[in-house]
XYZ file of C-alpha atoms in Angstrom:
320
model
C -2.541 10.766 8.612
C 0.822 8.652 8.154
C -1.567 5.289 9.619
C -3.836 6.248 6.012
C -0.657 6.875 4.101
C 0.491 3.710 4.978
C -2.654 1.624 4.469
C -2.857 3.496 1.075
C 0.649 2.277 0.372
C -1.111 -1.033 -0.563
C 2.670 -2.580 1.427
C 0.262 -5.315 3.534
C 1.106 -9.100 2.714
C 3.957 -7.961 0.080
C 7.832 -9.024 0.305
C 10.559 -6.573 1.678
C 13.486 -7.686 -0.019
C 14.794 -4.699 -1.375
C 13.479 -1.362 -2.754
C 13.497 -2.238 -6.871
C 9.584 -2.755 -6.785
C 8.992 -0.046 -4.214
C 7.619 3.716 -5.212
C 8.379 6.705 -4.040
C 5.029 7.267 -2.670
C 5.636 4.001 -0.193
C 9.000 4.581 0.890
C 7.310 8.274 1.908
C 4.644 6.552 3.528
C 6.439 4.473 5.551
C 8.894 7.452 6.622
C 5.948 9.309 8.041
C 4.542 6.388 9.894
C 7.917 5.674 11.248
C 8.145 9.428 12.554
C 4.702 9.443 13.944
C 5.892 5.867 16.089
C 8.183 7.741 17.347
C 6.459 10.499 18.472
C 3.755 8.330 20.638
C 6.719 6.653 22.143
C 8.550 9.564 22.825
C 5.190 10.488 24.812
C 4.515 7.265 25.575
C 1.543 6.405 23.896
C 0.731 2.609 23.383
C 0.924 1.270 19.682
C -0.647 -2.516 19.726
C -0.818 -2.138 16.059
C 0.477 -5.894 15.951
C -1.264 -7.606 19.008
C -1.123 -11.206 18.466
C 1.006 -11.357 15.676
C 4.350 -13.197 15.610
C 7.486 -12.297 13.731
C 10.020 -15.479 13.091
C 13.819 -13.995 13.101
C 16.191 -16.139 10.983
C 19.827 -15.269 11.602
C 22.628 -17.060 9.502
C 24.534 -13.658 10.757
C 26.000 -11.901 13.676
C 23.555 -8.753 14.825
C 23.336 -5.917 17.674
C 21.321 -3.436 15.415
C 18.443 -5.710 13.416
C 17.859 -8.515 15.842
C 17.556 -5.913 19.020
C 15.126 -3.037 17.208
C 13.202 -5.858 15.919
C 12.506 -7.349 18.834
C 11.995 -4.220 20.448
C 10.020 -3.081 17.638
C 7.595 -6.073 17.971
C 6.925 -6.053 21.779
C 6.045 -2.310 21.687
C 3.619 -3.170 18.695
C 1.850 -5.624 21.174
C 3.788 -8.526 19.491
C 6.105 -11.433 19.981
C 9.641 -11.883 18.078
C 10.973 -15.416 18.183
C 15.293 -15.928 17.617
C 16.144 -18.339 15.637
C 19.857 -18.850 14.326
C 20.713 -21.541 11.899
C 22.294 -23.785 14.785
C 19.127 -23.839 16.832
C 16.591 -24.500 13.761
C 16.867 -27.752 10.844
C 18.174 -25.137 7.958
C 21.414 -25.594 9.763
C 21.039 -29.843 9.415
C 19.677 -29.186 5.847
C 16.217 -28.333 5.607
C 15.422 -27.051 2.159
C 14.576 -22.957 2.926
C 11.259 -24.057 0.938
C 10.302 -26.193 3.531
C 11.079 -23.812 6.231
C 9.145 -20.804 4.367
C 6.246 -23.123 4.201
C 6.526 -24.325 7.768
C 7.198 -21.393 9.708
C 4.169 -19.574 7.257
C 1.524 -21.886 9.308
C 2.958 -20.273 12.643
C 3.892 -16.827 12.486
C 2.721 -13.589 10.393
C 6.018 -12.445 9.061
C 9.565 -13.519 8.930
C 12.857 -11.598 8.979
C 16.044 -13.162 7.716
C 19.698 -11.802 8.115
C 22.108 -14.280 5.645
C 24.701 -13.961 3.575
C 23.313 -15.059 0.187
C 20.341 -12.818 -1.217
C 19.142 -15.999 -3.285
C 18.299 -17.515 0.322
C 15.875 -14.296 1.253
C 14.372 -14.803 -2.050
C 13.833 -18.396 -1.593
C 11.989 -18.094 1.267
C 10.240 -15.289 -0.354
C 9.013 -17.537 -3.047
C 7.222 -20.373 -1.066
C 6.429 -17.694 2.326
C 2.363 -16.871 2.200
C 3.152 -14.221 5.103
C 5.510 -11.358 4.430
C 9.605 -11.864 4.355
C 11.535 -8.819 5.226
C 14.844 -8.732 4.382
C 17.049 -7.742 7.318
C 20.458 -8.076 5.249
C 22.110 -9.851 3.235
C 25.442 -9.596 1.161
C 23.715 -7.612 -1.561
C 21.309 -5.492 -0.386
C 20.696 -4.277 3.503
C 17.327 -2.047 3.158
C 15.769 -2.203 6.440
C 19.142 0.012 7.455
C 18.721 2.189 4.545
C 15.496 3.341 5.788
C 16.477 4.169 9.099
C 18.903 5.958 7.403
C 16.492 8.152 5.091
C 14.597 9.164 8.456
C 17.455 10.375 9.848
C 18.331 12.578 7.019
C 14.513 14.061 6.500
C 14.792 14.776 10.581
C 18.348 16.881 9.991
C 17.552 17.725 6.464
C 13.953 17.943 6.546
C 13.889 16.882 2.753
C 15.568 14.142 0.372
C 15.082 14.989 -3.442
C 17.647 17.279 -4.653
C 20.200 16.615 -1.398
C 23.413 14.471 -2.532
C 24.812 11.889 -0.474
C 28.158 10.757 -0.948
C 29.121 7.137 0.125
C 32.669 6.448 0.204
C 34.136 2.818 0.803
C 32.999 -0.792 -0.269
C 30.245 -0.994 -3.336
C 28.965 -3.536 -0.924
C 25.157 -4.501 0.272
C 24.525 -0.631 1.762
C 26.054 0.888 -1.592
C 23.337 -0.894 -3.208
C 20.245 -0.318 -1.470
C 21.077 3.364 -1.111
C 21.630 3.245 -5.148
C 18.214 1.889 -5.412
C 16.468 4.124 -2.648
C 18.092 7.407 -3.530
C 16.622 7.037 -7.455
C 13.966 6.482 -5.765
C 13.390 9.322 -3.706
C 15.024 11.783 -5.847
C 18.361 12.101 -4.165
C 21.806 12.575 -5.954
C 24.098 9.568 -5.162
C 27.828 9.533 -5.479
C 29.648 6.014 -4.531
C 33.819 6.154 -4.213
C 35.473 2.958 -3.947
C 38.394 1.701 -5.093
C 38.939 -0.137 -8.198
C 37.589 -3.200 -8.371
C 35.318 -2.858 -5.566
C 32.572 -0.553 -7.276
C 28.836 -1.364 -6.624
C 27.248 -4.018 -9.157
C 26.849 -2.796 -12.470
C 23.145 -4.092 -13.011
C 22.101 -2.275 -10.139
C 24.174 0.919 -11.164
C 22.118 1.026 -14.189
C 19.182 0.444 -12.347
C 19.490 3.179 -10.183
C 20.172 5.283 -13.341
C 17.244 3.828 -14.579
C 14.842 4.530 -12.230
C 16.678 8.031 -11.283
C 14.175 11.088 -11.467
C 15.588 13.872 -14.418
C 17.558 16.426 -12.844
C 17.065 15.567 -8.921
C 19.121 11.647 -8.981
C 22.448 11.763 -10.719
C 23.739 8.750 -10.147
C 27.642 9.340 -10.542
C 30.876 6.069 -9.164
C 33.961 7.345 -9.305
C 37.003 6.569 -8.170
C 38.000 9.465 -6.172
C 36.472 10.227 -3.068
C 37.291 13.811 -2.666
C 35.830 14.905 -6.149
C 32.779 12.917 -4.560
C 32.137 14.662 -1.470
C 32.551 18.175 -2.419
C 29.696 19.547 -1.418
C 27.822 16.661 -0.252
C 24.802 17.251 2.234
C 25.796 13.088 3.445
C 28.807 11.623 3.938
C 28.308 8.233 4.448
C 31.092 5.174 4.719
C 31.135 1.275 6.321
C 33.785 -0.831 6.923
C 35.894 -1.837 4.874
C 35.899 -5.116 5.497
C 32.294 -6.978 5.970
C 31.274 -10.108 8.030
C 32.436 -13.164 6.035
C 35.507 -11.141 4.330
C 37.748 -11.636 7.207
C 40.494 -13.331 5.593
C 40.837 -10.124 2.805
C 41.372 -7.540 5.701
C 44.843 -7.146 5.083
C 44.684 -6.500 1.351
C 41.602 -4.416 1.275
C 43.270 -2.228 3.851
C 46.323 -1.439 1.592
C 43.351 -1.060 -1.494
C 41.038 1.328 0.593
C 44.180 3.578 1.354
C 42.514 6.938 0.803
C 39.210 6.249 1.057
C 39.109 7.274 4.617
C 36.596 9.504 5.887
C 38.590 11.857 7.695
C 38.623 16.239 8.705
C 40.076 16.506 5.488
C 37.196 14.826 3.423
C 34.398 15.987 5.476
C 35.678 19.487 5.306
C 35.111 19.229 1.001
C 31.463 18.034 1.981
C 28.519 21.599 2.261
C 29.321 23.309 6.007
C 26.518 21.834 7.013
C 26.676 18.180 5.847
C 25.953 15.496 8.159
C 28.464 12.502 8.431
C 26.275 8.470 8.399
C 27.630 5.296 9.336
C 25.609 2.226 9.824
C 27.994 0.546 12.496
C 30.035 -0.825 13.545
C 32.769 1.622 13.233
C 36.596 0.296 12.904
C 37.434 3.754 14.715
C 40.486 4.677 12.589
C 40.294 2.501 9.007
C 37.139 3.532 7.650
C 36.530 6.801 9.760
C 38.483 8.382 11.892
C 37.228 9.132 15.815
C 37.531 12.608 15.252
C 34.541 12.131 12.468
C 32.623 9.777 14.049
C 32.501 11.603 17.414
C 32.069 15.055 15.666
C 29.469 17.454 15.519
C 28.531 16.755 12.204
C 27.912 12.980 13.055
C 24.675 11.098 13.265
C 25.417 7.537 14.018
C 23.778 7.050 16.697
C 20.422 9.059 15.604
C 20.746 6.464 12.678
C 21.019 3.520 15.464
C 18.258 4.438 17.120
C 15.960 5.269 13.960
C 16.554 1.508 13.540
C 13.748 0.834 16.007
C 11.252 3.576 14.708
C 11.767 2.399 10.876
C 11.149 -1.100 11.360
C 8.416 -0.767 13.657
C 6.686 1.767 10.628
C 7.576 -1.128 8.122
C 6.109 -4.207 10.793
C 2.959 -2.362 10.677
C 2.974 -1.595 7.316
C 3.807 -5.013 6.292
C 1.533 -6.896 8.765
C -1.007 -5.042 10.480
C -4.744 -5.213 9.932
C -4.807 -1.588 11.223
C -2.276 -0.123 8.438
């Protein structure tokens, strides 16, 4: 059922560079697929839904999570993943990113880039004839989000009408869960400190696209009025690859915006507590949280795999 949801989706050949021109009905379809991967290879059922096919990997960024499920993720679709970091490829000796979308688009059947600027993943986007999936970038980090929306429908078994509450950085994941909960139906609360709020376009977006009465999409600078009686609780560093040199500062300016007992305690008894990794065990989160009952980091880390494989197929099999 999921493989026909999928293929209905009408996802094959397109760009995954974030979720403003997905629908509701896709994101659901890819959800399902993703569960039902992970069902055959819990009972270890073969999936060569992408025999043959080759996925380039672009990294410009550091990676444990995204370069390890994908690679995973393509050799138990029947698959190959190739690395390739900027030092061992010509971007990094100036190579337009037009020339490499074209080039690597006459040897592979999708590519995945992790970078810092999202005008780079849209680039390659723009001269790529075989899908680009966006694996993260400083705006938007989607492939992480959906993991993350699996996990919740597994502990949750729903997402319209639950409320997540993020607390930290309006960075890259405060955006794509912005766009994904309007999408989906989901309440979405964002705390951060002044002057570090999520981008106002895509505020408004989300707001836009926000279903009536099931997405209230509420920022706010105090992250206690935000998590009372949140089903999520959801946080990231506080400091992001690239902002090294601001850790000092934006420790004194996320003072309070740790997710600790206290916090969690304002969230519903039975929230869960989301963290895309990795942790700085005591800034962002304390251990007590993250090693808690009510955590689900590492059901998150491993939906990594399941998710991306659901979206590989999606994107670039001729079965889906």
């Amino acid at each position: 059922m999921s493989m026909a949801a999928a293929r209905e989706s009408g996802l094959k050949g397109t760009h995954f560079l974030d979720f403003s021109g997905w629908t509701a009905h896709e994101m659901h379809a890819v959800l399902a697929l993703a569960n039902e991967l992970k069902q055959k290879r819990a009972k270890g059922e073969p999936t060569p839904y992408l025999q043959g096919k080759t996925l380039a990997m672009l990294f410009d960024k550091a990676s444990t999570r995204t370069r390890v499920s994908f690679e995973v993720g393509m050799y138990e679709l029947g698959g190959h993943a190739l690395f390739l970091s900027n030092q061992m490829t010509q971007v990094g000796r100036g190579e337009p990113l037009a020339d490499t979308a074209r080039v690597l688009s006459r040897y592979v059947q999708g590519i995945m880039v992790r970078t810092h600027a999202h005008a780079n993943v849209e680039e390659l986007a723009r001269y790529s004839t075989v899908p680009v999936i966006n694996g993260l970038t400083d705006d938007h980090h989607p492939v992480q989000v959906l993991a993350d929306f699996m996990t919740i429908l597994e502990h949750k078994g729903r997402l319209r009408g639950l409320t997540l509450c993020y607390v930290g950085d309006g960075n890259n994941m405060a955006h794509s869960l912005l766009q994904a909960a309007a999408l989906v139906g989901m309440h979405i609360r964002i705390a951060s400190p002044h002057g570090y709020e999520p981008r106002a376009d895509i505020v408004q977006q989300a707001r836009r696209r926000a279903m009536p009465a099931h997405s209230e999409v509420t920022v706010t600078e105090d992250p206690y009025a935000a998590a009372k009686g949140a089903d999520v609780i959801y946080t990231d560093v506080f400091t992001s690859m690239g902002q090294e040199q601001e850790a000092e500062k934006r420790l004194l300016d996320f003072a309070g915006f740790q997710v600790n007992q206290e916090l969690l305690g304002l969230a519903d008894q039975d929230a869960i507590f989301m963290h895309c990794l990795p942790a700085h065990r005591g800034e962002e989160v304390t251990e007590e949280v993250l090693e808690g009952a009510q955590s689900v980091v590492f059901d998150q880390a491993e939906n990594r795999l399941h998710a991306q494989k659901a979206l590989l197929v999606a994107l670039m099999s001729d079965h889906s």
